[in-house]
Coordinates of C-alpha atoms in Angstrom, one line a residue:
M282 CA -0.1 0.1 0.0
K283 CA 2.9 2.5 0.7
F284 CA 4.0 1.8 -3.0
L285 CA 0.5 3.1 -4.1
C286 CA 0.9 6.3 -2.1
R287 CA 4.3 7.2 -3.8
S288 CA 2.8 6.6 -7.2
A289 CA 2.3 9.3 -9.7
V290 CA -1.0 8.3 -10.5
F291 CA -3.2 10.5 -8.3
A292 CA -6.4 8.9 -7.9
L293 CA -4.6 5.9 -6.4
S294 CA -2.2 8.2 -4.3
L295 CA -5.0 10.2 -3.0
G296 CA -7.2 7.1 -2.0
C297 CA -4.4 6.1 0.3
L298 CA -5.0 9.4 2.3
W299 CA -8.7 9.8 1.8
P300 CA -11.4 8.1 0.0
A301 CA -11.9 10.1 -3.3
P302 CA -13.5 9.8 -6.7
A303 CA -11.4 8.1 -9.3
A304 CA -11.7 11.4 -11.5
A305 CA -10.7 13.7 -8.9
R306 CA -7.9 16.2 -10.2
Q307 CA -4.9 17.4 -8.5
P308 CA -5.7 19.9 -5.7
N309 CA -4.4 23.8 -6.1
I310 CA -1.9 24.8 -3.7
V311 CA -1.7 28.5 -2.3
F312 CA 1.3 28.9 -0.3
M313 CA 1.0 32.3 1.7
L314 CA 4.3 33.3 3.6
A315 CA 4.6 36.0 5.8
D316 CA 7.8 38.0 6.4
D317 CA 9.1 38.1 10.0
L318 CA 5.8 37.3 11.4
G319 CA 6.4 35.7 15.0
W320 CA 4.9 32.6 16.6
M321 CA 2.7 34.8 18.7
D322 CA 1.6 37.4 16.2
T323 CA -1.9 36.1 15.4
G324 CA -5.0 35.8 17.1
F325 CA -5.3 32.0 16.6
Q326 CA -1.8 31.6 18.3
G327 CA -2.9 33.6 21.2
S328 CA -2.2 37.4 20.6
E329 CA -4.6 39.7 22.4
Y330 CA -3.2 43.0 20.7
Y331 CA -3.3 42.1 16.9
Q332 CA -6.3 41.4 15.1
T333 CA -6.4 38.8 12.4
P334 CA -9.9 37.8 12.0
H335 CA -9.4 36.3 8.5
L336 CA -6.1 34.1 9.4
D337 CA -8.2 32.9 12.8
A338 CA -10.8 31.9 10.2
L339 CA -8.4 30.0 8.2
A340 CA -7.1 28.3 11.7
A341 CA -10.7 27.4 12.5
R342 CA -11.2 25.5 9.4
G343 CA -7.8 23.9 9.2
M344 CA -5.0 22.5 11.3
T345 CA -2.6 24.6 13.3
F346 CA 0.8 23.5 14.4
S347 CA 2.3 24.4 17.6
H348 CA 5.7 23.2 16.8
A349 CA 6.5 24.6 13.5
Y350 CA 9.9 25.7 12.6
S351 CA 11.6 27.7 9.9
A352 CA 15.0 26.4 8.6
S353 CA 16.7 29.4 9.6
P354 CA 16.2 32.5 11.7
L355 CA 16.4 34.7 8.9
C356 CA 14.7 35.0 5.6
S357 CA 16.7 34.0 2.4
P358 CA 18.0 30.5 3.9
T359 CA 14.5 29.8 4.7
R360 CA 13.1 30.5 1.3
A361 CA 15.6 28.5 -0.6
S362 CA 15.0 25.7 2.0
L363 CA 11.1 25.7 1.3
L364 CA 11.8 25.6 -2.4
T365 CA 14.5 22.8 -2.4
G366 CA 13.5 20.6 0.7
Q367 CA 17.1 21.0 1.7
T368 CA 18.5 22.5 5.0
P369 CA 20.3 26.0 4.6
G370 CA 23.4 24.2 6.0
R371 CA 23.5 21.8 3.0
L372 CA 22.7 24.5 0.5
R373 CA 25.2 26.6 2.3
F374 CA 22.8 29.4 1.8
T375 CA 23.0 30.8 5.5
R376 CA 22.8 34.4 5.5
P377 CA 19.9 36.7 4.1
S378 CA 22.3 37.4 1.2
G379 CA 19.8 37.3 -1.8
H380 CA 20.3 41.3 -2.3
Y381 CA 23.9 41.2 -2.3
P382 CA 25.4 42.7 -5.4
E383 CA 28.1 39.9 -5.5
V384 CA 27.4 36.7 -7.1
V385 CA 28.8 33.8 -4.7
L386 CA 27.8 30.1 -5.4
D387 CA 31.0 28.5 -3.9
P388 CA 31.4 29.8 -0.5
A389 CA 34.3 28.8 1.8
V390 CA 35.4 29.4 5.5
P391 CA 38.0 32.3 5.8
E392 CA 41.3 31.4 7.6
K393 CA 41.1 34.2 10.2
A394 CA 38.8 37.2 11.6
G395 CA 39.3 40.3 13.7
A396 CA 41.1 40.0 17.1
Q397 CA 37.5 40.3 18.8
Y398 CA 36.0 37.1 17.1
K399 CA 36.8 33.8 18.7
A400 CA 35.6 32.0 15.5
T401 CA 35.7 32.6 11.7
S402 CA 32.5 33.0 10.0
P403 CA 31.8 31.2 6.7
D404 CA 30.9 32.8 3.6
T405 CA 27.4 32.2 2.2
R406 CA 25.7 31.8 -1.1
T407 CA 24.1 34.8 -2.4
R408 CA 22.1 33.0 -4.9
L409 CA 19.9 29.9 -5.4
P410 CA 21.8 28.2 -8.0
L411 CA 19.7 27.0 -10.9
N412 CA 20.7 23.2 -10.7
Y413 CA 18.5 22.6 -7.9
R414 CA 14.8 21.1 -8.8
T415 CA 12.5 23.7 -7.2
L416 CA 9.1 22.6 -5.8
A417 CA 7.7 24.6 -8.6
E418 CA 9.6 22.8 -11.3
E419 CA 8.6 19.6 -10.1
L420 CA 4.8 20.5 -9.8
Q421 CA 5.2 21.9 -13.1
S422 CA 6.1 18.6 -14.5
H423 CA 3.0 17.1 -13.0
G424 CA 0.4 19.7 -15.0
Y425 CA 0.6 22.4 -12.4
R426 CA 0.6 26.3 -13.8
T427 CA 2.8 28.2 -11.4
A428 CA 3.1 31.8 -10.0
F429 CA 5.1 33.6 -7.7
M430 CA 4.1 36.8 -6.1
G431 CA 5.8 39.0 -3.6
K432 CA 9.2 38.7 -2.0
W433 CA 11.8 36.5 -3.3
H434 CA 15.2 37.7 -2.0
L435 CA 17.1 34.8 -3.5
G436 CA 19.1 36.8 -6.2
S437 CA 18.8 38.8 -9.1
A438 CA 18.7 37.8 -12.8
P439 CA 19.4 35.1 -14.1
Y440 CA 18.1 33.6 -10.4
L441 CA 14.7 35.1 -10.5
P442 CA 11.5 33.2 -9.9
E443 CA 11.0 32.8 -13.7
D444 CA 14.2 31.1 -14.0
Q445 CA 13.2 28.5 -11.0
G446 CA 10.1 27.1 -12.6
F447 CA 7.2 30.2 -12.0
E448 CA 5.5 31.2 -15.2
K449 CA 3.7 34.2 -13.9
V450 CA 6.0 36.5 -11.4
I451 CA 4.8 39.7 -9.7
G452 CA 7.5 41.5 -7.6
G453 CA 9.8 38.6 -7.1
R454 CA 13.1 40.6 -7.2
A455 CA 16.4 40.4 -5.0
N456 CA 15.5 43.3 -2.6
P457 CA 15.2 42.2 1.2
G458 CA 12.0 44.1 1.8
P459 CA 9.4 46.0 -0.3
P460 CA 10.6 47.3 -3.5
E461 CA 12.7 50.3 -3.1
G462 CA 12.2 50.2 0.8
K463 CA 8.7 51.4 0.7
Y464 CA 5.3 49.8 1.1
F465 CA 3.1 52.4 -0.9
A466 CA 3.4 53.1 -4.6
P467 CA 4.6 54.1 -6.9
W468 CA 7.5 51.8 -7.8
Q469 CA 10.2 51.7 -10.6
P470 CA 9.3 49.4 -13.5
D471 CA 12.1 47.2 -12.4
A472 CA 10.2 46.0 -9.3
N473 CA 8.0 44.2 -11.5
I474 CA 4.8 45.7 -10.0
P475 CA 1.9 46.6 -12.2
P476 CA 1.3 50.3 -12.3
V477 CA -1.5 51.4 -9.4
P478 CA -2.5 54.5 -8.0
E479 CA -0.2 56.5 -5.8
G480 CA -0.4 55.2 -2.1
T481 CA -1.8 51.8 -3.0
H482 CA -0.1 49.2 -0.5
I483 CA 1.9 46.7 -2.1
D484 CA 0.3 43.8 -0.2
D485 CA -3.2 44.9 -1.5
V486 CA -1.6 44.9 -5.1
L487 CA -0.5 41.2 -4.4
A488 CA -4.0 40.1 -3.5
D489 CA -5.5 41.9 -6.5
Q490 CA -3.0 39.8 -8.7
A491 CA -3.5 36.5 -7.0
I492 CA -7.2 36.9 -7.3
A493 CA -7.1 37.6 -10.9
Y494 CA -4.7 34.6 -11.4
I495 CA -6.9 32.3 -9.5
E496 CA -9.7 33.5 -11.5
E497 CA -7.9 32.9 -14.8
R498 CA -6.6 29.4 -13.7
K499 CA -9.4 28.0 -11.9
A500 CA -10.2 25.2 -14.6
E501 CA -6.5 23.7 -13.9
P502 CA -4.6 22.8 -11.2
F503 CA -2.3 25.9 -10.0
F504 CA 0.5 26.3 -7.6
L505 CA 0.8 30.1 -6.5
C506 CA 3.4 31.2 -3.8
L507 CA 2.0 34.4 -2.5
W508 CA 4.9 35.4 -0.3
F509 CA 3.8 38.8 1.3
Y510 CA 6.2 41.8 2.0
D511 CA 4.5 42.5 5.4
V512 CA 5.7 42.4 8.3
H513 CA 9.4 43.3 7.3
A514 CA 10.9 46.7 8.1
P515 CA 10.7 49.4 7.3
F516 CA 7.8 49.8 9.5
E517 CA 5.3 51.8 7.2
A518 CA 1.7 51.1 7.7
K519 CA -1.8 52.7 6.7
A520 CA -2.5 55.8 8.6
D521 CA -6.0 54.9 9.7
L522 CA -4.9 51.6 11.0
V523 CA -2.0 53.0 13.1
A524 CA -4.5 55.4 14.5
K525 CA -6.7 52.5 15.4
Y526 CA -4.1 50.9 17.6
K527 CA -2.8 53.8 19.2
N528 CA -6.2 53.7 21.1
R529 CA -5.6 49.9 22.0
E530 CA -3.8 48.6 25.0
G531 CA -0.9 46.5 24.5
S532 CA -0.7 43.0 25.7
N533 CA 2.2 40.4 26.5
G534 CA 4.8 42.8 25.1
Q535 CA 3.1 43.6 22.0
Q536 CA 2.3 47.3 22.1
C537 CA 3.6 48.6 18.6
P538 CA 0.8 50.4 16.6
E539 CA 2.7 50.4 13.3
M540 CA 3.2 46.5 13.7
A541 CA -0.4 45.8 14.4
A542 CA -1.4 47.9 11.4
M543 CA 0.8 46.0 9.2
I544 CA -0.3 42.6 10.3
E545 CA -4.1 43.7 10.0
T546 CA -3.1 44.8 6.5
L547 CA -1.4 41.3 5.8
D548 CA -4.5 39.6 7.4
A549 CA -7.1 41.4 5.2
A550 CA -4.9 40.7 1.8
A551 CA -4.8 37.0 2.8
G552 CA -8.9 37.1 3.8
R553 CA -9.4 38.6 0.3
V554 CA -7.6 35.6 -1.7
L555 CA -9.3 33.2 0.7
G556 CA -12.7 34.8 -0.1
A557 CA -11.9 34.4 -3.8
L558 CA -11.5 30.8 -3.5
D559 CA -14.9 30.5 -1.6
R560 CA -16.6 32.7 -4.2
L561 CA -15.0 30.5 -7.2
G562 CA -16.1 27.1 -5.3
L563 CA -12.4 26.2 -4.8
R564 CA -12.2 25.7 -1.2
D565 CA -12.4 21.9 -1.4
D566 CA -10.0 21.8 -4.2
T567 CA -7.2 23.9 -2.7
I568 CA -4.4 23.3 -0.3
V569 CA -3.9 26.5 1.6
I570 CA -0.8 26.9 3.7
F571 CA 0.0 30.1 6.0
T572 CA 3.4 30.5 7.8
S573 CA 6.3 32.7 8.2
D574 CA 9.8 32.7 7.4
N575 CA 11.4 33.3 10.8
G576 CA 10.4 34.6 14.2
G577 CA 9.5 38.1 15.2
N578 CA 11.6 41.0 14.8
M579 CA 13.2 42.0 18.5
F580 CA 15.8 44.2 17.4
D581 CA 14.6 47.3 15.6
V582 CA 12.8 49.8 17.7
V583 CA 9.8 51.6 16.4
D584 CA 8.8 54.8 18.7
G585 CA 10.9 53.4 21.7
V586 CA 9.6 49.8 21.6
Y587 CA 10.2 46.4 19.8
P588 CA 7.9 45.7 16.9
T589 CA 6.7 42.6 18.5
S590 CA 7.2 40.3 21.3
N591 CA 7.8 36.5 21.1
A592 CA 7.1 35.8 24.6
P593 CA 7.0 33.4 26.3
L594 CA 9.8 32.4 23.7
R595 CA 13.3 33.5 24.0
G596 CA 14.8 35.6 21.4
G597 CA 13.6 36.5 18.0
K598 CA 14.7 37.0 14.4
G599 CA 18.3 36.5 14.0
T600 CA 18.7 33.9 16.8
N601 CA 18.2 30.0 17.0
Y602 CA 16.4 30.3 20.0
E603 CA 12.6 29.5 19.9
G604 CA 11.6 33.2 19.3
G605 CA 13.8 32.9 16.2
V606 CA 12.5 29.9 14.4
R607 CA 9.3 28.8 15.8
V608 CA 6.5 30.0 13.5
P609 CA 2.8 30.1 13.1
L610 CA 1.4 27.4 10.7
V611 CA -2.0 26.6 9.6
M612 CA -3.0 24.3 6.6
A613 CA -6.5 23.6 5.4
W614 CA -8.1 21.6 2.3
G615 CA -11.8 21.7 2.5
D616 CA -12.5 19.0 5.2
K617 CA -9.8 16.7 4.6
F618 CA -7.8 18.1 7.5
K619 CA -9.9 18.1 10.4
P620 CA -11.2 21.8 11.1
G621 CA -10.2 23.3 14.0
S622 CA -7.4 20.6 14.9
K623 CA -4.1 21.3 16.4
S624 CA -1.0 19.2 16.1
D625 CA 2.0 19.1 18.3
A626 CA 4.1 17.5 15.6
S627 CA 7.3 19.0 14.8
V628 CA 7.7 20.2 11.2
T629 CA 10.4 22.5 9.4
S630 CA 10.7 24.4 6.2
P631 CA 12.2 21.5 3.9
D632 CA 9.2 19.5 4.9
F633 CA 6.7 21.3 2.7
Y634 CA 8.1 19.8 -0.5
P635 CA 7.5 16.1 0.4
T636 CA 4.4 16.9 2.0
L637 CA 3.0 18.6 -0.9
L638 CA 4.0 15.9 -3.4
E639 CA 2.6 13.5 -1.2
L640 CA -0.6 15.2 -0.7
T641 CA -0.9 15.8 -4.5
G642 CA -0.5 12.2 -5.3
N643 CA 3.1 12.5 -6.8
A644 CA 6.1 10.3 -6.0
L645 CA 8.4 11.5 -3.3
L646 CA 11.8 12.3 -4.6
P647 CA 14.2 11.8 -1.3
E648 CA 17.4 12.3 -3.5
V649 CA 15.9 15.8 -4.1
H650 CA 14.4 17.0 -1.1
K651 CA 17.2 15.4 0.9
D652 CA 16.2 16.8 4.2
G653 CA 12.4 17.3 4.0
V654 CA 10.3 14.8 5.8
S655 CA 6.5 14.4 4.8
F656 CA 4.2 15.3 7.6
A657 CA 1.1 14.0 5.6
A658 CA 0.4 11.4 8.3
A659 CA 0.1 14.6 10.9
L660 CA -2.2 16.0 8.8
R661 CA -4.4 12.7 8.7
G662 CA -4.4 13.0 12.3
E663 CA -2.3 10.1 12.6
D664 CA 0.7 9.5 15.0
Y665 CA 3.7 11.1 13.8
A666 CA 7.3 11.6 15.2
R667 CA 9.7 13.5 13.0
P668 CA 13.6 12.8 13.2
P669 CA 15.7 15.6 15.0
I670 CA 15.4 19.1 13.4
D671 CA 18.7 20.8 13.1
S672 CA 19.3 24.6 12.3
H673 CA 22.4 25.7 11.2
F674 CA 23.5 29.4 11.6
P675 CA 27.1 30.0 11.7
H676 CA 27.3 33.6 11.8
P677 CA 27.5 36.2 14.8
Y678 CA 24.3 38.2 14.6
L679 CA 25.3 41.4 16.4
K680 CA 21.6 43.0 16.2
Q681 CA 20.5 40.0 18.5
N682 CA 24.0 39.8 20.2
S683 CA 24.0 36.3 18.9
R684 CA 27.1 34.2 18.2
A685 CA 27.6 31.7 15.5
N686 CA 25.9 28.2 16.6
S687 CA 24.1 25.2 15.4
S688 CA 21.2 23.7 17.3
L689 CA 19.4 20.3 17.3
T690 CA 15.6 20.0 18.4
D691 CA 14.7 16.1 19.5
G692 CA 11.3 16.1 20.8
T693 CA 11.2 18.4 23.6
W694 CA 14.7 18.7 24.0
K695 CA 16.7 21.4 22.5
F696 CA 20.5 21.5 22.1
Y697 CA 22.9 24.4 21.1
R698 CA 26.7 24.5 20.1
Y699 CA 28.1 28.0 20.1
F700 CA 31.3 27.5 18.2
F701 CA 34.3 28.6 20.3
D702 CA 32.2 30.7 22.5
A703 CA 33.4 29.8 25.7
D704 CA 35.8 31.9 27.7
D705 CA 38.6 29.8 26.7
A706 CA 37.3 29.7 22.9
T707 CA 36.1 26.2 23.0
D708 CA 32.5 25.3 22.1
R709 CA 29.8 26.6 24.5
L710 CA 26.9 24.3 25.1
E711 CA 23.5 24.8 26.0
L712 CA 20.6 22.3 26.6
Y713 CA 16.9 23.1 27.6
N714 CA 13.9 21.0 28.0
L715 CA 11.0 22.9 26.0
A716 CA 8.2 20.6 27.9
D717 CA 8.9 22.9 31.0
D718 CA 11.0 25.6 30.0
V719 CA 9.7 27.1 26.7
G720 CA 11.4 30.1 27.3
E721 CA 14.9 28.4 27.4
R722 CA 16.0 30.0 30.8
H723 CA 17.4 27.1 32.3
N724 CA 20.4 25.7 30.9
L725 CA 20.9 21.9 31.7
A726 CA 24.0 21.2 29.9
Q727 CA 26.0 20.6 33.3
S728 CA 23.3 18.5 34.8
E729 CA 22.6 16.2 31.7
P730 CA 26.1 15.6 30.8
D731 CA 25.0 12.1 29.1
R732 CA 22.4 13.9 26.9
V733 CA 24.4 16.7 26.1
A734 CA 27.1 14.2 24.5
A735 CA 24.5 12.3 22.6
M736 CA 23.0 15.4 21.0
N737 CA 26.4 17.0 20.5
A738 CA 27.4 13.7 18.6
A739 CA 24.0 13.8 16.6
L740 CA 24.5 17.4 15.6
G741 CA 28.1 16.6 14.4
T742 CA 26.9 13.7 12.1
R743 CA 24.2 16.1 10.7
L744 CA 26.7 18.8 10.0
A745 CA 29.0 16.2 8.5
E746 CA 26.4 14.7 6.2
T747 CA 25.0 17.9 5.0
A748 CA 28.7 19.1 4.4
A749 CA 27.6 22.2 6.1
L750 CA 30.3 25.0 6.6
I751 CA 31.3 25.6 10.2
P752 CA 33.3 28.3 11.7
A753 CA 37.0 27.7 12.3
K754 CA 38.9 28.6 15.4
N755 CA 40.3 32.3 14.7
P756 CA 44.1 32.3 15.0
A757 CA 43.9 36.0 15.5
Y758 CA 41.7 36.0 18.2
D759 CA 43.5 38.1 21.3
G760 CA 41.6 36.4 24.0
L761 CA 39.8 39.7 25.3
T762 CA 36.0 38.9 24.6
R763 CA 33.6 38.2 27.1
R764 CA 30.0 37.8 26.3
A765 CA 30.1 40.2 23.2
W766 CA 32.5 42.8 25.1
H767 CA 36.0 43.1 23.9
G768 CA 38.8 44.8 25.6
K769 CA 41.2 47.1 24.3
G770 CA 44.6 48.1 25.8
E771 CA 46.7 46.5 28.3
I772 CA 44.1 44.6 30.2
E773 CA 43.1 41.0 31.4
M774 CA 39.3 40.1 31.5
R775 CA 37.6 37.2 33.4
T776 CA 34.1 36.3 34.2
D777 CA 32.7 34.5 37.2
A778 CA 29.3 34.3 38.9
G779 CA 27.6 37.1 36.5
V780 CA 30.5 39.5 36.8
L781 CA 32.8 40.7 34.3
T782 CA 36.2 41.7 35.8
V783 CA 38.6 43.8 34.1
R784 CA 42.1 44.2 35.2
S785 CA 44.3 46.8 33.8
T786 CA 48.1 47.2 33.7
G787 CA 48.0 50.6 31.5
D788 CA 46.4 54.0 31.8
A789 CA 43.5 53.5 29.0
P790 CA 41.5 50.3 29.3
R791 CA 38.5 50.1 27.6
I792 CA 35.9 47.7 26.5
E793 CA 33.5 47.7 23.3
T794 CA 30.6 46.3 21.8
A795 CA 28.9 46.3 18.5
F796 CA 25.2 46.7 19.1
T797 CA 22.7 48.0 16.2
P798 CA 19.1 48.4 17.3
S799 CA 17.3 50.7 14.8
L800 CA 16.1 53.3 17.5
G801 CA 14.9 55.7 14.9
G802 CA 16.4 58.5 16.9
G803 CA 15.6 59.4 20.8
R804 CA 17.3 58.7 24.0
A805 CA 18.7 55.5 25.3
R806 CA 19.5 54.5 28.7
F807 CA 22.6 52.5 29.9
T808 CA 22.6 51.1 33.5
F809 CA 25.2 49.0 35.1
E810 CA 26.6 48.2 38.5
I811 CA 30.4 48.6 39.0
K812 CA 32.9 48.2 42.0
S813 CA 36.3 49.2 41.7
S814 CA 39.6 49.1 43.6
A815 CA 40.1 52.9 43.3
P816 CA 38.3 55.9 42.4
V817 CA 36.9 56.2 38.9
D818 CA 36.5 59.0 36.5
G819 CA 34.7 56.8 33.7
A820 CA 32.9 57.6 30.2
L821 CA 30.7 55.9 27.7
Y822 CA 31.1 56.5 24.3
W823 CA 28.8 55.7 21.5
T824 CA 28.5 55.7 17.7
D825 CA 25.5 55.9 15.7
K826 CA 24.3 56.2 12.1
K827 CA 24.8 59.7 11.8
N828 CA 28.2 60.0 14.0
R829 CA 30.3 56.9 13.3
K830 CA 33.5 57.7 15.2
M831 CA 34.0 58.0 18.8
S832 CA 34.6 61.5 20.0
P833 CA 34.2 63.7 23.1
D834 CA 30.8 65.1 21.8
H835 CA 29.3 61.4 22.1
R836 CA 30.5 60.5 25.5
V837 CA 28.9 60.6 28.9
T838 CA 30.8 60.8 32.0
F839 CA 30.6 59.1 35.5
E840 CA 32.6 58.7 38.7
V841 CA 32.9 56.2 41.4
T842 CA 34.2 57.6 44.7
E843 CA 34.0 54.9 47.2
P844 CA 36.1 51.9 46.3
D845 CA 35.3 48.3 46.8
V846 CA 31.5 48.9 47.1
W847 CA 29.0 48.1 44.4
V848 CA 27.3 51.2 42.8
G849 CA 24.6 51.4 40.4
K850 CA 25.1 53.7 37.3
T851 CA 22.4 55.2 34.7
L852 CA 23.8 57.1 31.6
E853 CA 21.6 58.5 29.2
F854 CA 22.4 59.6 25.9
E855 CA 20.8 60.8 22.3
V856 CA 21.0 58.6 19.4
Q857 CA 20.4 59.5 15.6
G858 CA 19.1 56.7 13.8
E859 CA 21.0 53.3 14.1
L860 CA 23.0 52.8 17.2
R861 CA 26.5 51.2 15.9
D862 CA 28.7 50.9 19.0
L863 CA 29.1 51.2 22.6
R864 CA 32.6 51.8 24.4
L865 CA 32.8 51.8 28.2
D866 CA 36.1 53.4 29.8
P867 CA 35.7 52.0 33.3
L868 CA 39.1 52.9 34.6
N869 CA 41.6 55.9 33.9
A870 CA 44.6 54.0 35.5
P871 CA 45.9 50.8 36.5
G872 CA 43.7 48.8 38.9
E873 CA 40.7 46.5 38.7
V874 CA 37.0 47.0 38.3
S875 CA 33.9 44.6 38.4
L876 CA 31.2 45.0 36.2
R877 CA 27.5 43.3 36.5
H878 CA 23.8 43.7 35.2
L879 CA 24.8 45.8 32.1
R880 CA 21.6 46.8 30.4
L881 CA 20.5 49.1 27.3
A882 CA 16.9 50.5 27.2
S883 CA 15.0 53.0 25.3
D884 CA 14.5 56.4 27.6
R885 CA 10.9 55.0 28.2
G886 CA 12.6 51.9 30.1
Y887 CA 11.8 49.4 27.1
P888 CA 14.7 46.6 27.2
L889 CA 17.1 46.7 24.1
A890 CA 20.0 44.2 25.2
E891 CA 21.2 42.5 28.6
W892 CA 24.5 41.4 29.0
D893 CA 24.9 38.7 31.8
F894 CA 28.1 37.2 32.6

């Protein structure tokens, strides 16, 4: 019977899933992908601030997944993974680099990096090579008409959607966000967006074009990728919706009216497309997927607050923590997926390729979708257990104070290997039991040595099997980095029990960190506790988008008059645009100083970064 389910004969294959008439045609597929939409950013996932009535209705008539993962915490790698059924590590496409001007198809690992880095950062592909057989190309070979509309971010010509199996393309260019960095018309002709009245929102254009395409192709099976631009930066939204949410009380850390307005626009556009399927009588003949390319943005700052909150998950876009890779997912197909059902099956981006082949009655291609595992059984409501999910992100991501790492999720256990990131430049390991610690607050690596050893070995096997590029130990590292703070001058640094101690043998010790939240201008607040062996005349320096050099004009001073006593300090300063770097001069003479509880916040007290040692 399993052989029949893998047959290319649709009527027989579909019969292995659900009874169907012999003449049943292959179902349509509408694959809706949001950009940077977090796990908690919809009503059906529990948000009390954002309003998503159309997506909630979709969830009510389909199946939602509580443990759906993007293949990467950033966009280009996930998009490549969705189309190929392979992980970003195997693809060697591990950065959001589809808009880079350089064409890199054969990335390598540099021999060394700057003295502040313990590990080198592998290069990445900047294009999805044409030799991969995409899901669009495979479905096209089985009689599907194909269309791509929205954000591509996988390269410019000749690496565009029309070069990868899509017949009709709207948008679909290399840009990392909306064309020309704006959500409202007009756009230049090379954006590949039809002319519309000035001020028209781009996702409204996509909805119009999607509906027209569905009406045109309703008599034959079609595969439509509708990959919205919302809710990626820049944070531009319809003014009336922004005003609406300014009058709503935030909840669970979600309190950004611009983000709420963008999410409502996304929901309305999706709702119009779903309504067209109903109007045309295609609901029972169409598989609908709605998900996101990575977790919610927790580093940009809009009017003093993050765009969203992924709580109770830790982290966000740019990290492999749950907030960066756990995403909303709902799938519906008439009554074939139990309406209103919920699944705790673990699924990830490469899995859509084989799943859709199985659902459409076509043979699986394990030699093509090498990392994808069909979860059709979960959609049938059957027991389903996926092999462990690995996520390879071998780069530092300063916006999230994240370091190069790979993770492995096996059931409720999640393991991380941070390459050469311990104080002695060995691998730093973390282990969490998501069953009772979904926020990943309690690292069990020390108390579960056997599990750590087993998962570390399994992760190593996966990295080798996929031939992923992994960081190398940096021979140029000078030994002066502790949790993102890098020492300069004649100093020694050590950490213990949450305290960073700096010992100076010269007269100009300083520590620096690169940190880049987009504050959009305004005041920031840096707080810390300090204990010194001698009186201190210290200073905090910063650079930002407008002022890129450390100078006395961008400095806040402080004093410590009583030695060997913990003293709290609060330093406020004005930022113009994106904050680039922070430098703390904690001493002005030889001696020793200890620091703890370093925090950065907006002037409203909204947390931007924490450094715990």
